[in-house]
Every structure is written in structure tokens, then in C-alpha cells.
Coordinates of N, CA and C in Angstrom, one line a residue:
M169 N 94.9 98.1 100.5 CA 94.3 97.4 101.6 C 94.9 96.0 101.8
V170 N 95.2 95.7 103.0 CA 95.7 94.4 103.3 C 94.7 93.6 104.1
F171 N 94.5 92.3 103.8 CA 93.6 91.5 104.5 C 94.3 90.8 105.6
E172 N 94.8 91.5 106.6 CA 95.4 90.9 107.7 C 94.4 90.2 108.6
K173 N 93.2 90.7 108.7 CA 92.2 90.2 109.6 C 90.8 90.2 108.8
L174 N 90.2 89.1 108.8 CA 88.9 89.0 108.2 C 87.9 89.5 109.2
E175 N 87.2 90.6 108.8 CA 86.2 91.2 109.8 C 84.8 90.9 109.4
T176 N 84.4 91.1 108.1 CA 83.1 90.9 107.7 C 83.0 90.4 106.2
I177 N 82.0 89.7 105.9 CA 81.7 89.3 104.5 C 80.3 89.7 104.3
T178 N 80.0 90.5 103.4 CA 78.6 90.9 103.0 C 78.3 90.4 101.7
E179 N 77.2 89.7 101.6 CA 76.7 89.2 100.3 C 75.5 90.0 99.8
V180 N 75.6 90.4 98.6 CA 74.5 91.2 97.9 C 74.0 90.3 96.8
D181 N 72.7 90.0 96.9 CA 72.1 89.2 95.8 C 71.6 90.3 94.7
V182 N 71.9 90.0 93.4 CA 71.7 90.9 92.4 C 70.9 90.2 91.3
Q183 N 70.0 91.0 90.7 CA 69.2 90.5 89.5 C 69.6 91.4 88.3
Y184 N 70.0 90.7 87.3 CA 70.4 91.3 86.0 C 69.4 91.0 85.0
T185 N 68.9 92.0 84.3 CA 67.9 91.8 83.2 C 68.6 92.3 81.9
T186 N 68.6 91.4 80.9 CA 69.3 91.9 79.6 C 68.4 92.9 79.0
R187 N 69.0 94.0 78.6 CA 68.2 95.1 77.9 C 68.3 95.0 76.4
S188 N 69.2 94.2 75.9 CA 69.3 93.9 74.5 C 69.9 92.5 74.4
C189 N 70.2 92.1 73.2 CA 70.7 90.8 72.9 C 72.1 90.7 73.6
L190 N 72.4 89.7 74.3 CA 73.6 89.5 75.0 C 74.4 88.3 74.5
A191 N 75.6 88.5 74.2 CA 76.5 87.4 73.7 C 77.8 87.5 74.3
I192 N 78.1 86.7 75.4 CA 79.4 86.6 76.0 C 79.9 85.2 75.5
H193 N 80.8 85.3 74.5 CA 81.3 84.0 73.9 C 82.3 83.3 74.7
A194 N 82.3 82.0 74.6 CA 83.2 81.1 75.3 C 84.5 80.9 74.5
G195 N 84.7 81.6 73.5 CA 85.9 81.5 72.7 C 85.7 80.4 71.6
K196 N 86.8 80.0 71.0 CA 86.8 79.0 70.0 C 86.3 77.7 70.6
S197 N 85.3 77.1 70.1 CA 84.8 75.8 70.6 C 85.8 74.7 70.3
A198 N 86.0 73.9 71.3 CA 86.9 72.7 71.1 C 86.1 71.6 70.4
G199 N 86.6 71.1 69.3 CA 85.9 70.1 68.6 C 84.8 70.6 67.7
Y200 N 83.9 69.7 67.3 CA 82.9 70.1 66.3 C 81.7 70.7 67.0
S201 N 81.3 71.8 66.4 CA 80.1 72.5 66.9 C 79.3 73.1 65.7
I202 N 78.0 73.0 65.7 CA 77.2 73.6 64.6 C 77.2 75.1 64.7
V203 N 77.6 75.7 65.9 CA 77.6 77.1 66.1 C 79.0 77.5 66.2
D204 N 79.3 78.6 65.4 CA 80.7 79.0 65.3 C 81.2 79.7 66.6
Q205 N 80.3 80.4 67.3 CA 80.7 81.1 68.5 C 79.6 80.8 69.6
P206 N 79.7 79.8 70.3 CA 78.7 79.5 71.4 C 78.8 80.5 72.5
I207 N 77.7 80.7 73.2 CA 77.8 81.6 74.4 C 78.4 80.8 75.6
M208 N 78.8 81.5 76.6 CA 79.3 80.9 77.8 C 78.3 80.1 78.5
K209 N 78.6 78.8 78.8 CA 77.7 78.0 79.5 C 78.4 77.1 80.5
I210 N 77.7 76.8 81.6 CA 78.2 75.9 82.6 C 77.2 74.8 82.8
G211 N 77.5 73.6 82.5 CA 76.6 72.5 82.6 C 75.5 72.6 81.6
G212 N 75.8 73.3 80.4 CA 74.8 73.5 79.4 C 73.8 74.6 79.6
V213 N 74.0 75.4 80.7 CA 73.2 76.5 81.0 C 73.9 77.8 80.8
P214 N 73.3 78.8 80.0 CA 74.0 80.0 79.8 C 74.2 80.8 81.1
V215 N 75.4 81.4 81.2 CA 75.8 82.2 82.4 C 76.4 83.5 82.0
I216 N 76.4 84.5 82.9 CA 77.2 85.7 82.7 C 78.3 85.5 83.6
P217 N 79.6 85.4 83.1 CA 80.7 85.2 84.0 C 80.9 86.4 85.0
G218 N 81.2 86.0 86.2 CA 81.5 87.1 87.2 C 82.6 88.0 86.7
S219 N 83.6 87.5 86.0 CA 84.6 88.4 85.5 C 84.1 89.5 84.5
S220 N 83.1 89.1 83.7 CA 82.5 90.0 82.8 C 81.7 91.1 83.5
I221 N 81.0 90.7 84.5 CA 80.2 91.6 85.4 C 81.1 92.6 86.0
K222 N 82.2 92.0 86.6 CA 83.2 92.9 87.4 C 83.8 93.9 86.4
G223 N 84.2 93.4 85.2 CA 84.9 94.3 84.3 C 83.9 95.5 83.9
A224 N 82.7 95.2 83.6 CA 81.7 96.2 83.2 C 81.5 97.2 84.3
L225 N 81.3 96.7 85.5 CA 81.0 97.5 86.7 C 82.3 98.4 87.0
R226 N 83.4 97.8 86.9 CA 84.7 98.5 87.2 C 84.8 99.7 86.2
S227 N 84.7 99.4 85.0 CA 84.8 100.5 84.0 C 83.8 101.6 84.2
T228 N 82.6 101.3 84.5 CA 81.6 102.3 84.8 C 81.9 103.1 86.0
T229 N 82.4 102.4 87.1 CA 82.7 103.1 88.3 C 83.9 104.0 88.1
E230 N 84.9 103.6 87.3 CA 86.0 104.5 87.0 C 85.6 105.7 86.3
S231 N 84.7 105.6 85.3 CA 84.2 106.7 84.6 C 83.4 107.7 85.5
I232 N 82.5 107.2 86.3 CA 81.7 108.0 87.1 C 82.6 108.8 88.1
M233 N 83.5 108.0 88.8 CA 84.4 108.7 89.8 C 85.3 109.7 89.1
S234 N 85.8 109.4 88.0 CA 86.7 110.3 87.3 C 86.0 111.6 86.9
E235 N 84.8 111.4 86.3 CA 84.0 112.6 85.9 C 83.5 113.4 87.1
S236 N 83.5 112.8 88.3 CA 83.0 113.5 89.5 C 84.2 114.2 90.2
G237 N 85.4 114.1 89.7 CA 86.5 114.7 90.2 C 87.3 113.9 91.3
I238 N 87.0 112.6 91.4 CA 87.7 111.7 92.3 C 88.9 111.1 91.6
D239 N 90.0 111.2 92.2 CA 91.3 110.7 91.6 C 91.2 109.2 91.5
V240 N 91.3 108.6 90.3 CA 91.4 107.2 90.1 C 92.5 106.9 89.1
C241 N 93.0 105.7 89.1 CA 94.1 105.4 88.2 C 93.6 104.9 86.9
I242 N 94.5 104.7 86.0 CA 94.2 104.0 84.7 C 94.8 102.7 84.9
P243 N 94.0 101.6 84.7 CA 94.6 100.3 84.8 C 95.8 100.1 83.8
G244 N 96.8 99.4 84.3 CA 98.0 99.1 83.5 C 97.6 98.5 82.1
A245 N 96.6 97.6 82.1 CA 96.2 96.9 80.9 C 95.6 97.9 79.8
S246 N 95.2 99.1 80.3 CA 94.6 100.1 79.4 C 95.7 101.0 78.7
I247 N 96.9 100.9 79.2 CA 98.0 101.7 78.6 C 98.6 101.0 77.4
P248 N 98.6 101.6 76.2 CA 99.2 101.0 75.0 C 100.6 100.5 75.3
K249 N 100.9 99.4 74.7 CA 102.3 98.8 75.0 C 103.4 99.8 74.5
T250 N 103.2 100.5 73.4 CA 104.2 101.4 72.9 C 104.5 102.5 73.9
V251 N 103.4 103.0 74.6 CA 103.6 104.1 75.6 C 104.4 103.5 76.8
E252 N 104.0 102.3 77.2 CA 104.6 101.6 78.3 C 106.1 101.3 78.0
Q253 N 106.4 100.9 76.8 CA 107.8 100.6 76.4 C 108.7 101.8 76.4
R254 N 108.1 103.0 76.1 CA 108.8 104.2 76.1 C 108.9 104.8 77.5
G255 N 108.3 104.2 78.5 CA 108.4 104.7 79.9 C 107.6 105.9 80.1
Q256 N 106.5 106.1 79.3 CA 105.7 107.3 79.4 C 104.3 107.1 80.0
S257 N 104.2 106.0 80.8 CA 102.9 105.7 81.4 C 102.3 106.8 82.3
R258 N 103.2 107.4 83.1 CA 102.7 108.5 84.0 C 102.2 109.7 83.1
D259 N 102.9 110.1 82.1 CA 102.4 111.2 81.2 C 101.1 110.8 80.5
Y260 N 101.0 109.6 80.1 CA 99.8 109.1 79.4 C 98.6 109.2 80.3
A261 N 98.8 108.7 81.6 CA 97.7 108.8 82.6 C 97.3 110.2 82.9
K262 N 98.3 111.1 83.1 CA 98.1 112.5 83.4 C 97.3 113.2 82.3
G263 N 97.7 112.8 81.0 CA 97.0 113.4 79.9 C 95.5 113.0 79.8
L264 N 95.1 111.9 80.4 CA 93.8 111.5 80.5 C 93.0 111.9 81.7
G265 N 93.8 112.7 82.6 CA 93.2 113.1 83.9 C 93.1 112.0 84.9
R266 N 94.0 111.0 84.8 CA 94.0 109.9 85.7 C 95.3 109.8 86.4
L267 N 95.3 109.0 87.5 CA 96.6 108.6 88.2 C 97.2 107.5 87.4
P268 N 98.6 107.3 87.6 CA 99.2 106.1 87.0 C 98.7 104.9 87.6
P269 N 98.9 103.7 87.0 CA 98.3 102.5 87.6 C 98.8 102.3 89.1
C270 N 97.8 101.8 89.9 CA 98.1 101.6 91.3 C 99.1 100.4 91.5
D271 N 100.0 100.6 92.4 CA 101.0 99.5 92.7 C 101.1 99.5 94.2
Y272 N 100.2 98.7 94.8 CA 100.1 98.7 96.3 C 101.4 98.1 96.9
S273 N 102.1 97.2 96.2 CA 103.3 96.6 96.7 C 104.4 97.7 96.8
R274 N 104.3 98.8 96.0 CA 105.3 99.8 96.0 C 104.9 101.0 96.9
D275 N 103.6 101.4 96.8 CA 103.2 102.6 97.5 C 102.4 102.4 98.8
N276 N 101.9 101.2 99.0 CA 101.0 100.9 100.1 C 99.7 101.7 100.1
T277 N 99.4 102.3 99.0 CA 98.1 103.0 98.8 C 97.5 102.6 97.4
C278 N 96.3 102.9 97.3 CA 95.6 102.7 96.0 C 94.4 103.6 95.8
C279 N 93.9 103.7 94.6 CA 92.7 104.5 94.4 C 91.5 103.8 94.9
P280 N 90.4 104.5 95.0 CA 89.2 103.8 95.5 C 88.7 102.7 94.6
V281 N 88.9 102.8 93.3 CA 88.4 101.7 92.4 C 89.3 100.5 92.6
C282 N 90.6 100.6 92.7 CA 91.4 99.5 92.9 C 91.2 98.9 94.3
D283 N 90.9 99.7 95.3 CA 90.6 99.2 96.6 C 89.4 98.3 96.6
L284 N 88.4 98.6 95.8 CA 87.2 97.8 95.7 C 87.3 96.6 94.8
F285 N 87.9 96.9 93.6 CA 87.9 95.9 92.5 C 89.3 95.1 92.4
G286 N 90.3 95.7 93.0 CA 91.6 95.0 92.9 C 92.5 95.6 91.9
A287 N 93.8 95.3 91.9 CA 94.8 95.8 91.0 C 95.8 94.6 90.8
A288 N 96.8 94.8 90.0 CA 97.7 93.8 89.7 C 98.4 93.3 91.0
S289 N 98.7 94.2 91.9 CA 99.4 93.9 93.2 C 98.5 93.8 94.4
L290 N 97.2 93.8 94.2 CA 96.2 93.9 95.3 C 94.9 93.2 95.0
S291 N 94.5 92.3 96.0 CA 93.2 91.7 95.9 C 92.1 92.7 96.2
G292 N 91.1 92.8 95.5 CA 90.0 93.7 95.8 C 89.1 93.2 96.9
R293 N 88.2 94.1 97.3 CA 87.2 93.7 98.4 C 86.0 93.0 97.8
A294 N 85.7 93.2 96.5 CA 84.5 92.6 95.9 C 84.8 91.4 95.0
M295 N 84.0 90.4 95.2 CA 84.1 89.2 94.4 C 82.7 89.1 93.7
F296 N 82.8 88.8 92.4 CA 81.6 88.7 91.6 C 81.4 87.2 91.1
L297 N 80.3 86.6 91.6 CA 80.0 85.2 91.2 C 79.3 85.2 89.9
D298 N 79.4 84.1 89.1 CA 78.7 84.0 87.9 C 77.2 84.2 88.1
A299 N 76.5 84.8 87.2 CA 75.1 85.0 87.2 C 74.4 83.9 86.4
R300 N 73.5 83.2 87.0 CA 72.8 82.1 86.4 C 71.3 82.5 86.1
P301 N 70.7 82.0 85.0 CA 69.4 82.4 84.7 C 68.3 82.0 85.8
E302 N 67.4 82.9 85.9 CA 66.3 82.7 86.8 C 65.4 81.6 86.4
S303 N 65.2 81.4 85.1 CA 64.4 80.3 84.6 C 65.1 79.7 83.3
E304 N 64.6 78.7 82.8 CA 65.3 78.1 81.6 C 65.3 79.1 80.4
I305 N 66.5 79.2 79.8 CA 66.7 80.0 78.7 C 67.1 79.2 77.5
V306 N 66.5 79.5 76.4 CA 66.8 78.9 75.1 C 67.6 79.9 74.3
P307 N 68.9 79.7 74.1 CA 69.6 80.7 73.4 C 69.1 80.9 72.0
I308 N 69.2 82.1 71.4 CA 68.8 82.4 70.1 C 70.0 82.3 69.2
K309 N 69.8 82.0 67.9 CA 71.0 81.9 67.0 C 70.8 83.1 66.0
R310 N 72.0 83.7 65.8 CA 72.0 84.9 64.8 C 73.0 84.5 63.7
T311 N 72.6 84.7 62.5 CA 73.4 84.4 61.4 C 74.1 85.7 60.9
H312 N 75.4 85.7 60.6 CA 76.1 86.8 60.1 C 77.0 86.4 59.0
V313 N 77.4 87.4 58.2 CA 78.3 87.1 57.1 C 79.4 88.2 57.3
A314 N 80.6 87.8 56.8 CA 81.7 88.7 56.8 C 81.7 89.5 55.5
I315 N 82.0 90.8 55.6 CA 82.0 91.6 54.4 C 83.4 92.0 54.0
R316 N 83.8 91.8 52.8 CA 85.1 92.2 52.3 C 85.2 93.7 52.3
R317 N 86.3 94.2 52.8 CA 86.4 95.7 52.8 C 86.8 96.2 51.4
D318 N 87.4 95.5 50.6 CA 87.8 96.0 49.3 C 86.6 96.0 48.3
T319 N 85.7 95.1 48.4 CA 84.6 95.0 47.5 C 83.2 95.3 48.1
N320 N 83.2 95.4 49.4 CA 81.9 95.6 50.1 C 80.9 94.5 49.8
A321 N 81.4 93.3 49.5 CA 80.5 92.2 49.2 C 80.8 91.1 50.2
Q322 N 79.9 90.1 50.2 CA 80.1 89.0 51.1 C 81.4 88.2 50.8
S323 N 82.1 87.9 51.8 CA 83.3 87.1 51.6 C 82.9 85.6 51.5
D324 N 83.5 84.9 50.5 CA 83.2 83.5 50.3 C 83.4 82.7 51.5
G325 N 82.5 81.8 51.8 CA 82.6 80.9 53.0 C 82.6 81.6 54.3
S326 N 81.9 82.8 54.4 CA 81.9 83.5 55.6 C 80.6 83.5 56.4
L327 N 79.7 82.7 56.1 CA 78.5 82.6 56.8 C 78.8 82.0 58.2
M328 N 78.4 82.7 59.3 CA 78.6 82.3 60.6 C 77.4 82.3 61.4
E329 N 77.2 81.4 62.3 CA 76.1 81.3 63.2 C 76.6 81.6 64.6
L330 N 76.0 82.6 65.3 CA 76.4 83.0 66.6 C 75.3 82.7 67.6
E331 N 75.6 82.4 68.8 CA 74.6 82.2 69.8 C 74.5 83.4 70.7
A332 N 73.3 83.7 71.2 CA 73.1 84.9 72.1 C 71.9 84.6 73.0
V333 N 71.7 85.5 74.0 CA 70.6 85.4 74.9 C 69.7 86.6 74.5
D334 N 68.4 86.4 74.4 CA 67.6 87.5 73.9 C 67.3 88.5 75.0
E335 N 66.9 89.7 74.7 CA 66.6 90.8 75.7 C 65.4 90.3 76.6
G336 N 65.5 90.9 77.8 CA 64.4 90.6 78.8 C 64.7 89.3 79.6
E337 N 65.8 88.6 79.4 CA 66.1 87.5 80.2 C 66.6 87.9 81.6
V338 N 66.3 87.2 82.6 CA 66.7 87.5 84.0 C 67.8 86.6 84.5
F339 N 68.9 87.1 85.0 CA 69.9 86.3 85.6 C 70.1 86.7 87.1
L340 N 70.4 85.8 87.9 CA 70.6 86.1 89.3 C 72.1 85.8 89.7
G341 N 72.6 86.7 90.4 CA 74.0 86.6 90.8 C 74.3 87.1 92.2
T342 N 75.5 87.0 92.7 CA 75.9 87.4 94.0 C 77.2 88.2 94.0
I343 N 77.3 89.3 94.7 CA 78.5 90.0 94.9 C 78.9 89.9 96.4
R344 N 80.1 89.4 96.6 CA 80.6 89.3 98.0 C 81.6 90.4 98.3
I345 N 81.4 91.2 99.3 CA 82.3 92.3 99.7 C 82.9 91.9 101.0
V346 N 84.2 92.0 101.1 CA 85.0 91.6 102.2 C 85.5 92.9 102.9
N347 N 85.4 92.8 104.3 CA 85.9 93.9 105.1 C 85.3 95.3 104.7

């Protein structure tokens, strides 16, 4: 799909409720932190990044469509590098019952999932904004230890504290759909 002309923008307000403990980590914290892996926050407020929502929804949509007999591609990022290096991406996708990765710049066509969510060569129709909490959330802290595989015992110096959002918390977000 090419966005030669903007026709419509539809916004859908969405409410997300955590069904279990949720931890979308911000990566290695810069500088000193008492928490080893803090959750994603903007302005000190926990958020669910739009990219995380999009990825989860895209993966679910691919599975549902594929299981329903609709031809969808396998994203290029899901193909193991060794398969790609041997030039066997098409055979790999076919073996999974999927189309090879969409390349709109080459074919001027794409599968329904890439049309909605986008592909490497194509902007998708849907944009997912970060979801912010409906009310104040106090993240919970979880303590974990690393277990050595050789001894099945705790690894020295491996006590870690992780941050998470408890189940039942409500987040509000927006999905924008173009054309």
C-alpha cells in the first residue's frame, strides 16, 4: 500500500488490563539504580510501549490468519541468519506454511498482516501509541537469583531485584489507523 493520498485517520481508544505480572524492561539502566532491571517509564510513570503492543498484536494476528488458511508472510527478522545466509529463506517459509518476507519495493504487493502492521519496505496502516496507566501505579519489586546449571545451586552474587506491574492494573492507549 502506498500513502499517496491521506484519506482518513481513525483513532481507537483501547483499555489494556494486565492479567498477570507485567514487566517490560527498559534495558540496562544508565548509572546507579537500586533495581537491576527497571520497567519502562516515561516521566517516572510506568508505560506499555506502543512497539510492544504492536509486536504482540502482530504476532497473534499472524497466527490466527495463518491457522485460518490466509496466506501471510514470515517476517524477515524471524528467519534464522544461517538459513538466510544459505539463501534458503523461501524454502524455510514454505516449510512453515508461510509466504517469504514481503518486499513491497520489489513486488508492489504484501500480505494482509504487512499491509496493516508494516514491513521492512512498507509503512503500515496502524500506529500504536504508548499505553499509560489509568490511575497511579506503584510498581512491585521481585527478587530473583541466578541458578548455576552445573550445580543447580545459587550463583554467588546473583541476587537481582526486578520491577514489574501487578496483575489487574489498567492502561489506556490509542491505535491510529490510516486510510
